[in-house]
Coordinates of C-alpha atoms in Angstrom, one line a residue:
Chain N
M28 CA 126.6 146.0 20.9
L29 CA 125.6 145.9 24.5
K30 CA 123.2 148.7 24.0
D31 CA 121.5 146.9 21.2
F32 CA 121.2 143.8 23.4
F33 CA 119.2 145.7 26.0
Q34 CA 117.0 147.3 23.4
K35 CA 116.4 144.0 21.8
K36 CA 115.5 142.5 25.1
R37 CA 113.0 145.3 25.7
K38 CA 111.3 144.4 22.5
Y39 CA 110.8 140.9 23.8
A40 CA 109.0 142.0 26.9
T41 CA 105.4 141.0 26.8
I42 CA 102.8 143.2 28.0
P43 CA 99.3 141.7 28.4
S44 CA 97.1 143.2 25.8
E45 CA 93.8 144.9 26.7
Q46 CA 92.1 142.3 24.7
A47 CA 93.6 139.4 26.7
K48 CA 92.5 141.1 29.9
K49 CA 89.0 141.2 28.7
D50 CA 89.0 137.6 27.5
I51 CA 89.7 136.4 31.1
P52 CA 87.4 138.0 33.5
E53 CA 88.9 138.6 36.9
G54 CA 88.6 135.6 39.3
I55 CA 87.7 133.0 36.7
M56 CA 90.9 131.1 37.4
T57 CA 92.4 130.4 40.8
K58 CA 96.0 129.4 41.4
C59 CA 96.5 127.0 44.4
V60 CA 98.8 128.6 46.9
K61 CA 100.3 125.3 47.7
C62 CA 100.9 123.4 44.5
G63 CA 100.5 126.2 42.0
T64 CA 97.9 124.4 39.9
I65 CA 95.6 126.8 38.1
Q66 CA 92.0 125.7 38.0
L67 CA 88.7 127.2 37.2
S68 CA 87.3 129.1 40.2
K69 CA 83.9 127.5 39.5
D70 CA 85.4 123.9 39.9
L71 CA 87.2 125.0 43.0
E72 CA 83.9 126.3 44.5
K73 CA 82.2 123.0 43.6
N74 CA 85.1 121.2 45.4
L75 CA 84.3 123.2 48.6
K76 CA 87.5 125.3 47.9
V77 CA 89.7 122.3 48.2
C78 CA 92.4 122.2 45.4
T79 CA 91.3 119.7 42.9
S80 CA 94.9 118.7 42.3
C81 CA 96.6 118.6 45.8
G82 CA 93.7 118.7 48.2
Y83 CA 94.9 122.0 49.8
H84 CA 92.1 123.5 51.9
F85 CA 91.8 127.2 51.0
K86 CA 90.7 129.5 53.8
L87 CA 87.1 130.1 54.1
S88 CA 85.3 133.2 55.3
A89 CA 82.9 132.8 58.2
R90 CA 79.9 133.2 55.8
E91 CA 81.3 130.5 53.5
R92 CA 81.9 128.2 56.4
V93 CA 78.3 128.7 57.7
A94 CA 77.0 127.9 54.2
L95 CA 78.9 124.7 54.1
T96 CA 78.2 123.5 57.6
L97 CA 74.6 124.2 58.5
D98 CA 71.5 122.8 56.9
D99 CA 70.6 125.1 53.9
G100 CA 73.3 127.4 55.2
R101 CA 70.8 128.8 57.5
L102 CA 72.0 130.6 60.6
F103 CA 69.9 132.4 63.2
E104 CA 72.7 134.9 64.1
Y105 CA 73.4 136.3 67.6
D106 CA 74.9 139.8 68.4
H107 CA 75.3 140.7 64.7
D108 CA 75.7 144.3 65.6
M109 CA 78.3 144.1 68.3
V110 CA 81.4 146.1 67.3
S111 CA 84.8 146.9 68.9
K112 CA 85.4 150.1 70.8
D113 CA 88.9 151.6 71.1
P114 CA 89.2 151.4 74.8
L115 CA 93.0 152.2 74.9
Q116 CA 92.7 154.9 72.2
F117 CA 95.4 152.8 70.5
P118 CA 97.2 154.4 67.6
F119 CA 95.3 153.9 64.3
Y120 CA 93.0 151.2 65.7
E121 CA 89.8 152.8 64.7
E122 CA 91.0 153.4 61.2
K123 CA 92.1 149.8 61.0
L124 CA 88.8 148.6 62.2
I125 CA 86.9 150.4 59.5
K126 CA 89.1 149.1 56.9
Q127 CA 88.7 145.5 58.2
M128 CA 84.9 145.9 58.2
E129 CA 84.9 147.2 54.6
K130 CA 87.3 144.4 53.4
S131 CA 85.4 141.5 55.0
G132 CA 81.9 142.7 55.2
L133 CA 81.9 141.6 58.9
N134 CA 81.6 143.5 62.1
D135 CA 84.3 141.6 63.8
A136 CA 86.3 138.4 63.5
V137 CA 83.6 136.0 64.6
V138 CA 80.1 135.1 63.6
T139 CA 77.9 133.3 66.1
G140 CA 74.4 131.9 66.2
E141 CA 72.4 128.7 66.0
G142 CA 71.4 126.4 63.2
T143 CA 71.0 122.7 62.5
I144 CA 73.3 120.0 61.1
N145 CA 71.2 117.2 59.6
G146 CA 68.4 118.2 61.8
Y147 CA 70.4 118.5 65.0
P148 CA 70.4 122.0 66.5
V149 CA 73.8 123.4 67.5
V150 CA 75.2 126.7 68.8
I151 CA 77.9 127.7 66.3
A152 CA 80.8 130.2 66.4
V153 CA 82.8 130.7 63.3
M154 CA 85.9 132.9 63.2
S155 CA 86.9 134.7 60.1
Y156 CA 90.6 135.2 59.2
D157 CA 89.8 137.9 56.7
F158 CA 88.9 140.3 59.7
F159 CA 92.1 141.4 61.4
S160 CA 93.7 138.0 61.0
G161 CA 91.0 136.5 63.2
S162 CA 92.5 138.3 66.2
M163 CA 90.6 138.0 69.5
G164 CA 89.7 141.3 71.2
S165 CA 86.7 142.1 73.4
V166 CA 84.1 141.5 70.7
V167 CA 85.3 138.0 69.8
G168 CA 85.7 137.1 73.5
E169 CA 82.2 138.5 74.3
K170 CA 80.5 136.8 71.4
I171 CA 82.2 133.4 72.0
T172 CA 81.3 133.7 75.7
R173 CA 77.7 134.5 74.9
A174 CA 77.5 131.6 72.5
I175 CA 78.8 129.3 75.1
E176 CA 76.3 130.6 77.6
K177 CA 73.5 130.0 75.1
A178 CA 74.6 126.5 74.4
T179 CA 74.8 125.9 78.1
Q180 CA 71.2 127.3 78.6
K181 CA 69.7 125.5 75.6
K182 CA 71.7 122.3 76.2
Y183 CA 72.7 122.3 72.6
P184 CA 76.1 121.0 71.3
L185 CA 78.6 123.7 70.8
L186 CA 80.7 124.0 67.6
I187 CA 83.4 126.5 67.2
F188 CA 85.5 126.9 64.1
S189 CA 88.6 128.7 65.1
T190 CA 91.1 130.6 63.0
S191 CA 93.3 133.3 64.5
G192 CA 96.7 134.8 64.5
G193 CA 96.3 135.4 68.3
A194 CA 95.2 138.2 70.6
R195 CA 94.3 141.6 69.3
M196 CA 97.2 143.8 70.4
Q197 CA 95.3 147.0 70.0
E198 CA 93.1 146.0 72.9
S199 CA 96.2 144.8 74.9
I200 CA 95.3 143.4 78.3
L201 CA 91.6 143.3 77.6
S202 CA 92.3 140.9 74.8
L203 CA 94.4 138.7 77.0
M204 CA 91.6 138.5 79.5
Q205 CA 89.2 137.2 76.9
M206 CA 91.1 134.0 77.1
A207 CA 90.2 133.7 80.7
K208 CA 86.6 134.8 80.1
T209 CA 85.9 132.2 77.3
S210 CA 87.7 129.4 79.2
A211 CA 85.8 130.1 82.4
A212 CA 82.4 130.0 80.4
L213 CA 83.5 126.6 79.0
K214 CA 84.2 125.3 82.5
K215 CA 80.5 125.9 83.3
F216 CA 79.4 124.4 79.9
H217 CA 81.5 121.2 80.7
N218 CA 80.1 121.2 84.3
E219 CA 76.6 120.9 82.7
E220 CA 77.8 118.0 80.6
G221 CA 77.6 120.0 77.3
L222 CA 79.3 118.7 74.2
F223 CA 81.9 121.0 72.7
I224 CA 83.4 120.2 69.3
S225 CA 86.4 122.5 68.5
M226 CA 87.4 122.7 64.9
C227 CA 90.7 124.3 64.2
T228 CA 91.2 125.7 60.7
D229 CA 94.2 127.4 59.2
P230 CA 95.7 128.9 61.2
T231 CA 94.7 128.5 64.9
L232 CA 97.4 130.2 67.1
G233 CA 98.1 132.3 70.2
G234 CA 95.4 133.4 72.5
V235 CA 92.7 131.5 70.6
S236 CA 94.6 128.1 70.7
A237 CA 95.6 128.7 74.3
S238 CA 92.0 129.1 75.3
F239 CA 88.8 127.8 73.8
A240 CA 90.2 126.1 70.7
M241 CA 92.1 123.5 72.7
L242 CA 89.3 122.9 75.2
G243 CA 87.0 120.8 73.1
D244 CA 85.6 117.4 74.2
I245 CA 86.7 116.6 70.7
N246 CA 89.3 118.7 69.0
L247 CA 89.2 118.4 65.2
A248 CA 91.3 120.2 62.5
E249 CA 91.3 120.7 58.7
P250 CA 94.0 119.0 56.7
G251 CA 97.2 121.1 56.7
A252 CA 95.8 123.7 59.1
I253 CA 98.6 125.2 61.3
V254 CA 97.6 124.6 65.0
G255 CA 99.9 125.8 67.8
F256 CA 100.7 128.4 70.3
T257 CA 103.7 130.4 69.1
G258 CA 103.9 130.6 65.4
R259 CA 106.9 129.4 63.3
I260 CA 108.2 132.8 62.4
V261 CA 108.3 134.0 66.0
I262 CA 110.0 130.8 67.2
E263 CA 112.6 131.0 64.4
Q264 CA 113.3 134.7 65.0
T265 CA 113.4 134.4 68.8
I266 CA 115.4 131.2 69.4
R267 CA 116.8 130.6 65.9
Q268 CA 115.6 127.0 66.1
K269 CA 115.3 125.1 62.8
L270 CA 111.8 123.6 62.5
P271 CA 110.6 120.8 60.2
S272 CA 108.6 121.7 57.2
N273 CA 105.5 120.0 58.6
F274 CA 105.8 121.8 61.9
Q275 CA 102.4 122.6 63.6
T276 CA 100.4 121.2 60.7
A277 CA 97.2 119.5 61.8
E278 CA 98.7 116.1 60.9
S279 CA 101.8 116.7 63.0
T280 CA 99.9 118.3 65.8
M281 CA 97.7 115.3 65.9
K282 CA 100.7 112.9 65.9
H283 CA 101.8 114.8 69.0
G284 CA 98.7 114.1 70.7
Q285 CA 97.0 117.4 70.6
L286 CA 94.1 116.7 68.2
D287 CA 91.6 113.9 67.9
K288 CA 91.2 113.8 64.2
V289 CA 92.0 115.6 60.9
V290 CA 88.8 115.8 58.9
Q291 CA 88.5 116.6 55.2
R292 CA 86.2 119.4 54.5
S293 CA 83.9 117.2 52.2
E294 CA 83.4 114.8 55.2
L295 CA 82.9 117.3 57.9
R296 CA 79.1 117.4 58.0
D297 CA 79.0 113.6 58.3
V298 CA 81.6 113.5 61.0
L299 CA 79.9 116.1 63.0
T300 CA 76.6 114.5 62.6
Q301 CA 78.0 111.1 63.8
I302 CA 79.6 112.8 66.9
I303 CA 76.4 114.7 67.8
E304 CA 74.3 111.6 67.3
I305 CA 76.4 109.6 69.7
H306 CA 75.7 112.3 72.3
A307 CA 72.2 112.9 71.2
D308 CA 70.0 110.7 73.5
K309 CA 71.4 112.8 76.3
K310 CA 71.6 116.4 75.4
V311 CA 69.9 117.3 72.2
S312 CA 66.2 118.0 72.5
S313 CA 64.9 118.7 69.0
Chain M
M12 CA 123.2 151.1 95.4
A13 CA 123.7 148.4 92.8
G14 CA 122.1 147.6 89.4
E15 CA 121.1 151.2 88.6
L16 CA 119.0 151.9 85.6
S17 CA 119.6 154.6 83.1
F18 CA 116.7 156.8 84.3
E19 CA 118.3 156.7 87.8
Q20 CA 121.2 158.7 86.5
P21 CA 120.2 162.0 88.0
L22 CA 120.0 160.4 91.5
I23 CA 123.4 158.7 91.1
E24 CA 124.9 162.1 90.0
L25 CA 123.5 163.9 93.0
Q26 CA 124.7 161.2 95.3
Q27 CA 128.1 161.5 93.9
K28 CA 128.1 165.3 94.4
I29 CA 127.0 164.7 98.1
N30 CA 129.8 162.2 98.6
E31 CA 132.4 164.5 97.0
L32 CA 131.3 167.4 99.2
K33 CA 131.5 165.3 102.3
Q34 CA 135.0 164.1 101.5
F35 CA 136.1 167.5 100.6
S36 CA 134.8 169.0 103.8
Q37 CA 136.6 166.2 105.7
E38 CA 139.8 166.7 104.0
K39 CA 140.0 170.4 104.1
D40 CA 138.2 170.6 107.4
I41 CA 135.7 173.1 106.1
D42 CA 132.1 173.1 107.3
F43 CA 129.7 172.3 104.4
S44 CA 127.1 170.7 106.6
E45 CA 124.4 173.2 105.6
E46 CA 125.1 172.5 101.9
I47 CA 125.1 168.8 102.5
V48 CA 121.8 168.8 104.3
R49 CA 120.3 170.9 101.5
L50 CA 121.5 168.5 98.9
E51 CA 120.3 165.4 100.8
E52 CA 116.9 166.9 101.1
R53 CA 117.0 167.5 97.4
Y54 CA 118.0 164.0 96.9
K55 CA 115.2 162.7 99.0
K56 CA 112.7 164.8 97.0
L57 CA 114.1 163.8 93.7
E58 CA 114.0 160.2 94.7
E59 CA 110.4 160.3 95.8
N60 CA 109.3 162.0 92.7
L61 CA 111.4 159.9 90.3
Y62 CA 109.8 156.7 91.3
K63 CA 106.3 158.1 91.5
E64 CA 106.3 159.2 87.8
L65 CA 108.0 156.4 85.9
S66 CA 107.0 156.1 82.3
A67 CA 105.8 152.7 81.0
S68 CA 109.2 151.8 79.6
E69 CA 110.8 152.7 82.9
V70 CA 108.5 150.6 84.7
M71 CA 109.3 147.8 82.3
Q72 CA 113.0 148.2 83.2
M73 CA 112.2 147.9 86.9
A74 CA 109.9 144.9 86.3
R75 CA 112.7 143.1 84.4
H76 CA 115.5 144.2 86.7
A77 CA 118.2 141.7 87.0
M78 CA 118.1 141.9 90.9
R79 CA 114.3 141.9 91.1
P80 CA 113.2 139.5 93.8
T81 CA 111.8 136.2 92.5
S82 CA 108.9 134.0 93.6
L83 CA 111.1 131.9 95.9
A84 CA 112.5 135.0 97.6
Y85 CA 109.0 136.1 98.5
I86 CA 107.9 132.5 99.4
H87 CA 110.7 132.3 101.9
E88 CA 109.9 135.6 103.4
I89 CA 106.1 135.4 103.5
L90 CA 105.5 131.8 104.5
D91 CA 106.1 130.4 108.0
S92 CA 107.1 127.1 106.4
F93 CA 107.3 125.8 102.9
I94 CA 107.9 122.5 101.2
E95 CA 108.6 122.7 97.5
L96 CA 106.9 120.0 95.5
H97 CA 108.1 119.0 92.0
G98 CA 106.9 117.6 88.7
D99 CA 103.8 117.3 86.6
R100 CA 103.6 113.4 86.9
L101 CA 103.5 113.3 83.0
Y102 CA 106.7 114.4 81.6
G103 CA 109.2 116.3 83.9
D104 CA 109.9 119.0 86.4
D105 CA 110.0 122.4 84.8
L106 CA 112.1 124.7 87.0
A107 CA 110.6 127.8 85.4
I108 CA 107.7 127.3 87.7
V109 CA 108.0 126.5 91.4
G110 CA 105.3 125.4 93.7
G111 CA 104.6 123.7 97.0
I112 CA 102.7 123.8 100.2
G113 CA 103.2 125.7 103.5
K114 CA 101.5 128.1 105.9
V115 CA 101.0 131.9 106.0
N116 CA 100.4 133.0 109.6
G117 CA 99.2 129.4 110.4
I118 CA 96.9 129.2 107.4
P119 CA 97.7 126.2 105.1
V120 CA 98.2 127.4 101.5
T121 CA 99.5 126.2 98.1
V122 CA 101.8 128.5 96.4
V123 CA 102.8 128.5 92.7
G124 CA 104.9 130.9 90.9
H125 CA 107.1 131.5 87.8
Q126 CA 110.7 131.4 88.8
K127 CA 113.4 133.5 87.0
G128 CA 117.1 132.9 88.0
K129 CA 119.2 134.8 90.5
D130 CA 122.1 134.8 88.1
T131 CA 123.0 133.6 84.6
K132 CA 123.6 130.0 85.6
D133 CA 120.3 129.8 87.5
N134 CA 118.5 131.6 84.7
I135 CA 119.6 129.0 82.2
A136 CA 118.4 126.2 84.5
R137 CA 115.2 128.0 84.9
N138 CA 114.9 129.0 81.3
F139 CA 114.6 132.7 82.2
G140 CA 111.2 132.0 83.8
M141 CA 109.6 130.8 80.5
P142 CA 107.7 127.6 81.2
H143 CA 107.2 124.6 78.9
P144 CA 103.8 122.7 79.1
E145 CA 105.2 120.6 81.9
G146 CA 105.5 123.8 84.0
F147 CA 102.0 124.8 83.6
R148 CA 100.9 121.1 84.2
K149 CA 102.8 121.0 87.4
A150 CA 101.1 124.2 88.5
L151 CA 97.7 122.7 87.6
R152 CA 98.5 119.5 89.6
L153 CA 99.4 121.5 92.6
M154 CA 96.4 123.7 92.3
E155 CA 94.1 120.7 91.9
Q156 CA 95.6 119.3 95.0
A157 CA 94.9 122.5 96.9
N158 CA 91.3 122.3 95.6
K159 CA 91.0 118.8 96.9
F160 CA 92.1 119.7 100.4
G161 CA 90.4 123.0 100.5
R162 CA 93.5 125.1 100.7
P163 CA 93.7 128.7 99.3
I164 CA 96.1 129.2 96.4
I165 CA 98.6 132.0 96.1
T166 CA 100.3 132.5 92.8
F167 CA 103.3 134.8 91.9
I168 CA 103.4 135.9 88.2
D169 CA 106.8 136.7 86.7
T170 CA 107.5 135.5 83.2
P171 CA 108.2 136.9 79.8
G172 CA 105.7 134.3 78.5
G173 CA 105.5 130.6 77.7
Y174 CA 108.6 129.3 75.9
P175 CA 108.5 129.8 72.2
G176 CA 110.2 126.6 71.1
G177 CA 109.5 123.5 69.0
A178 CA 109.4 121.1 71.9
A179 CA 107.0 123.2 73.9
E180 CA 104.6 123.3 70.9
E181 CA 104.9 119.5 70.4
R182 CA 104.1 118.8 74.0
G183 CA 101.0 121.0 73.7
Q184 CA 101.9 124.6 75.1
A185 CA 98.5 125.9 74.0
E186 CA 96.5 123.0 75.6
A187 CA 98.5 123.3 78.8
I188 CA 97.8 127.1 79.1
A189 CA 94.1 126.7 78.1
K190 CA 93.5 123.9 80.6
N191 CA 94.9 126.0 83.4
L192 CA 92.5 128.9 82.5
M193 CA 89.5 126.6 82.5
E194 CA 90.3 124.6 85.6
M195 CA 91.3 127.7 87.7
A196 CA 87.9 129.2 86.8
G197 CA 86.2 126.2 88.6
F198 CA 88.2 125.8 91.9
R199 CA 86.2 126.1 95.1
V200 CA 89.1 127.6 97.0
P201 CA 90.2 131.3 97.1
I202 CA 92.9 132.2 94.6
I203 CA 95.1 135.3 95.1
S204 CA 97.6 136.3 92.2
I205 CA 100.3 138.8 92.5
V206 CA 102.2 140.1 89.5
I207 CA 105.7 140.5 91.0
G208 CA 107.6 141.5 87.8
E209 CA 106.7 140.7 84.3
G210 CA 103.2 139.3 83.4
G211 CA 103.8 138.2 79.9
S212 CA 100.9 137.0 77.8
G213 CA 99.1 133.6 78.1
G214 CA 102.1 132.2 80.1
A215 CA 101.3 134.7 82.8
L216 CA 97.6 134.3 82.7
A217 CA 97.9 130.6 83.1
L218 CA 98.6 131.3 86.8
G219 CA 96.3 134.3 86.9
V220 CA 92.7 133.3 86.9
A221 CA 92.3 134.5 90.5
N222 CA 89.6 135.9 92.8
K223 CA 92.0 138.8 93.5
V224 CA 94.7 139.9 91.1
L225 CA 97.2 142.3 92.5
M226 CA 100.3 143.9 91.1
L227 CA 103.4 145.3 92.6
E228 CA 103.7 148.9 91.9
H229 CA 106.6 148.6 89.3
S230 CA 105.4 145.5 87.5
I231 CA 103.8 145.1 84.1
Y232 CA 101.2 142.8 82.6
S233 CA 100.6 142.6 78.9
V234 CA 99.2 140.5 76.0
I235 CA 102.5 140.6 74.2
S236 CA 106.0 142.1 75.1
P237 CA 106.2 145.7 74.0
N238 CA 109.2 144.6 71.8
G239 CA 107.0 142.0 70.1
A240 CA 104.2 144.5 69.6
A241 CA 106.5 147.1 68.1
S242 CA 108.0 144.6 65.6
I243 CA 104.5 143.4 64.5
L244 CA 102.7 146.7 64.5
W245 CA 105.4 149.0 63.2
K246 CA 108.0 146.5 61.9
D247 CA 110.4 148.1 64.2
A248 CA 111.5 146.5 67.6
N249 CA 113.2 149.7 68.5
K250 CA 109.8 151.4 69.1
A251 CA 109.3 149.3 72.2
D252 CA 109.1 152.3 74.4
E253 CA 106.3 153.7 72.2
A254 CA 104.5 150.4 72.3
A255 CA 104.8 150.2 76.0
E256 CA 103.0 153.5 76.5
A257 CA 100.3 152.7 74.0
M258 CA 99.6 149.2 75.4
K259 CA 98.9 150.3 79.0
I260 CA 100.9 147.7 80.8
T261 CA 101.6 149.3 84.2
A262 CA 100.0 148.5 87.4
R263 CA 98.3 151.8 87.4
D264 CA 97.0 151.5 83.9
L265 CA 95.6 148.1 84.7
H266 CA 93.9 149.3 87.8
E267 CA 92.3 152.1 85.9
L268 CA 91.1 149.5 83.3
K269 CA 89.6 147.5 86.2
V270 CA 91.6 144.5 85.1
I271 CA 93.3 144.2 88.5
D272 CA 92.0 144.5 92.0
G273 CA 94.8 146.4 93.7
I274 CA 98.4 147.8 93.6
I275 CA 100.9 146.8 96.2
P276 CA 103.3 149.7 96.8
E277 CA 107.0 149.1 96.4
V278 CA 109.8 150.1 98.8
L279 CA 111.4 153.4 97.5
G280 CA 113.7 152.6 94.5
G281 CA 112.0 149.2 93.8
A282 CA 111.4 145.9 95.5
H283 CA 115.0 144.8 95.0
R284 CA 116.2 147.4 97.5
D285 CA 114.7 145.6 100.4
V286 CA 113.1 142.2 99.9
K287 CA 112.1 141.7 103.5
E288 CA 110.3 145.0 103.7
Q289 CA 108.6 144.4 100.3
A290 CA 107.5 140.9 101.4
S291 CA 106.0 142.4 104.5
Y292 CA 103.8 144.7 102.3
M293 CA 102.7 141.7 100.4
K294 CA 102.1 139.4 103.3
K295 CA 99.7 142.1 104.8
E296 CA 97.7 142.3 101.5
I297 CA 97.6 138.5 101.2
L298 CA 96.3 138.1 104.7
H299 CA 93.8 140.8 104.2
H300 CA 92.3 139.2 101.1
L301 CA 92.6 135.7 102.5
T302 CA 90.6 136.4 105.6
E303 CA 88.0 138.2 103.5
L304 CA 87.7 135.4 100.9
M305 CA 87.8 132.6 103.4
Q306 CA 84.5 133.9 104.9
Q307 CA 82.8 133.3 101.4
S308 CA 81.0 130.1 100.6
E309 CA 82.4 127.8 97.8
E310 CA 79.7 129.0 95.4
E311 CA 80.5 132.7 96.1
I312 CA 84.2 132.0 95.5
I313 CA 83.5 130.3 92.2
Q314 CA 80.9 132.8 91.1
G315 CA 82.9 135.8 92.2
R316 CA 85.9 134.7 90.2
Y317 CA 83.7 134.0 87.2
M318 CA 82.0 137.4 87.2
K319 CA 85.3 139.1 87.6
F320 CA 86.5 137.8 84.2
R321 CA 83.1 137.6 82.7
N322 CA 82.8 141.4 83.0
I323 CA 86.1 142.3 81.3
G324 CA 85.8 143.8 77.8
E325 CA 84.6 146.8 75.9
F326 CA 82.2 146.8 73.0
M327 CA 79.1 148.4 71.7
F328 CA 76.2 147.7 69.5
I329 CA 75.8 149.8 66.3
S330 CA 72.1 149.5 66.0
D331 CA 71.1 151.0 69.3
E332 CA 74.4 152.4 70.5
E333 CA 74.0 150.3 73.7
T334 CA 77.4 150.3 75.3
Q335 CA 78.8 148.1 78.0
Q336 CA 82.1 148.1 79.7
S337 CA 83.9 146.4 82.4

């Protein structure tokens, strides 16, 4: 009977037992979002959060990025306590900000400061996708600008890790103007012959890529990182264009002449050191 | 009138009533002149008030009006002479941006602007004013030329944004916009930008890092189109009107936020009602700011522009509640 069939089926449904849940503590295994391989989280951490099977570079938070990049993971942080206001009284913006702070443990989408890489001092800015999709509002624009100004003043190389979905809509025109502000600061930095290494991580889009992220003397990116201006979904929805599967990946963006080099996470510190060393006699005074 | 917008309906109805009454009075030879004068006065008052109190979404309709004068229309009215120059020397000539050299009241200038089409055919050729990277690079080439020869730069902003397409991405849309922002910040010559219609996102700002940023009364300037914002924020593109209000995109809003330096009034009913008259308002403003800026030293020009953008942004510090704003 049909009815029996359904009842039978229900019998076969497996419900994870409480015991099983206890045996695998949460987070002990991680599934690669790209290839699906399940691996020990511990192994993944050891591999700098790069999939041990396919080499997919997992997103890193700003704190993780700092820990992997700077000597001993030590950062002398600037403007830690700078936070967003709600200048337009935009619907639900304040509530969202509080939620993003709780979720990420950050005060906004970028951490800035100075540290050393193999002994070379640098000014560093690291964006975090886990705060409001790394969107740029007044705080991101101001902190990046202050970091650029610090680097100009101290004559340190400037290193920015970008990741962003674009401008922060809740700050509307003020967000847009952060693109001009950061780019103008970079003009002064370049005039002073400062070295700017821009590192694009997944994803770097919109107002961030169309300002400081594309203005490096050397533009680097992590493997597989999406780097572009208008994201795939918007293009597909707006003009119904079919896009190749590798569209805007770092490898494809480099092929089209927009990036200098795609760098594996494990090699980044070495590559950065080499670049800084080449420019060292001139600018770094450590 | 032509190209009426939905919110102009009360005006149209009143005009019809006046016309009917006039016709009736002629046909029947009855004197309605008093009523007609009264209605015409009412019309005038209604018209004045209507355009003074447009909502953000109504301003948006004006800014995107099919008959809205374009950059070339203003260039021809404002400049004594103009030679259009083409191409970015790297890839092609993007018709979504026009530029060239000429004179305003005898002062040599370089003019660059987004260019929307006059009709459907023209709009297709000009990609509805949405530039590819070669458009931004053409603009940069012409502005660098102006900087070399010490000519002031005037830009007209009127674009929904940079073109969202695969080819634009592959040729470096992000880099092209970014480069313009950075280089404009460093030019030693005065730059005046006027938003004449739609200032859409990074594609608009790529011509907008100016010493003076002005907006026509019924123009808009925003980080994303209200339609785009509504679909991202509320997953509902139909809430564009609501988004338009919340995002503060009108000339008046931006002036209050101190993002722009001034508003140029429009002829009653919108710039498209009288291009010549509108251009004369703009020319007056351009000359006013040009004479002022041309008295400044190169250092003052660069620093003044830098500080203008440096000071935009609102934030605070949680530890000491120190607040700063533009």
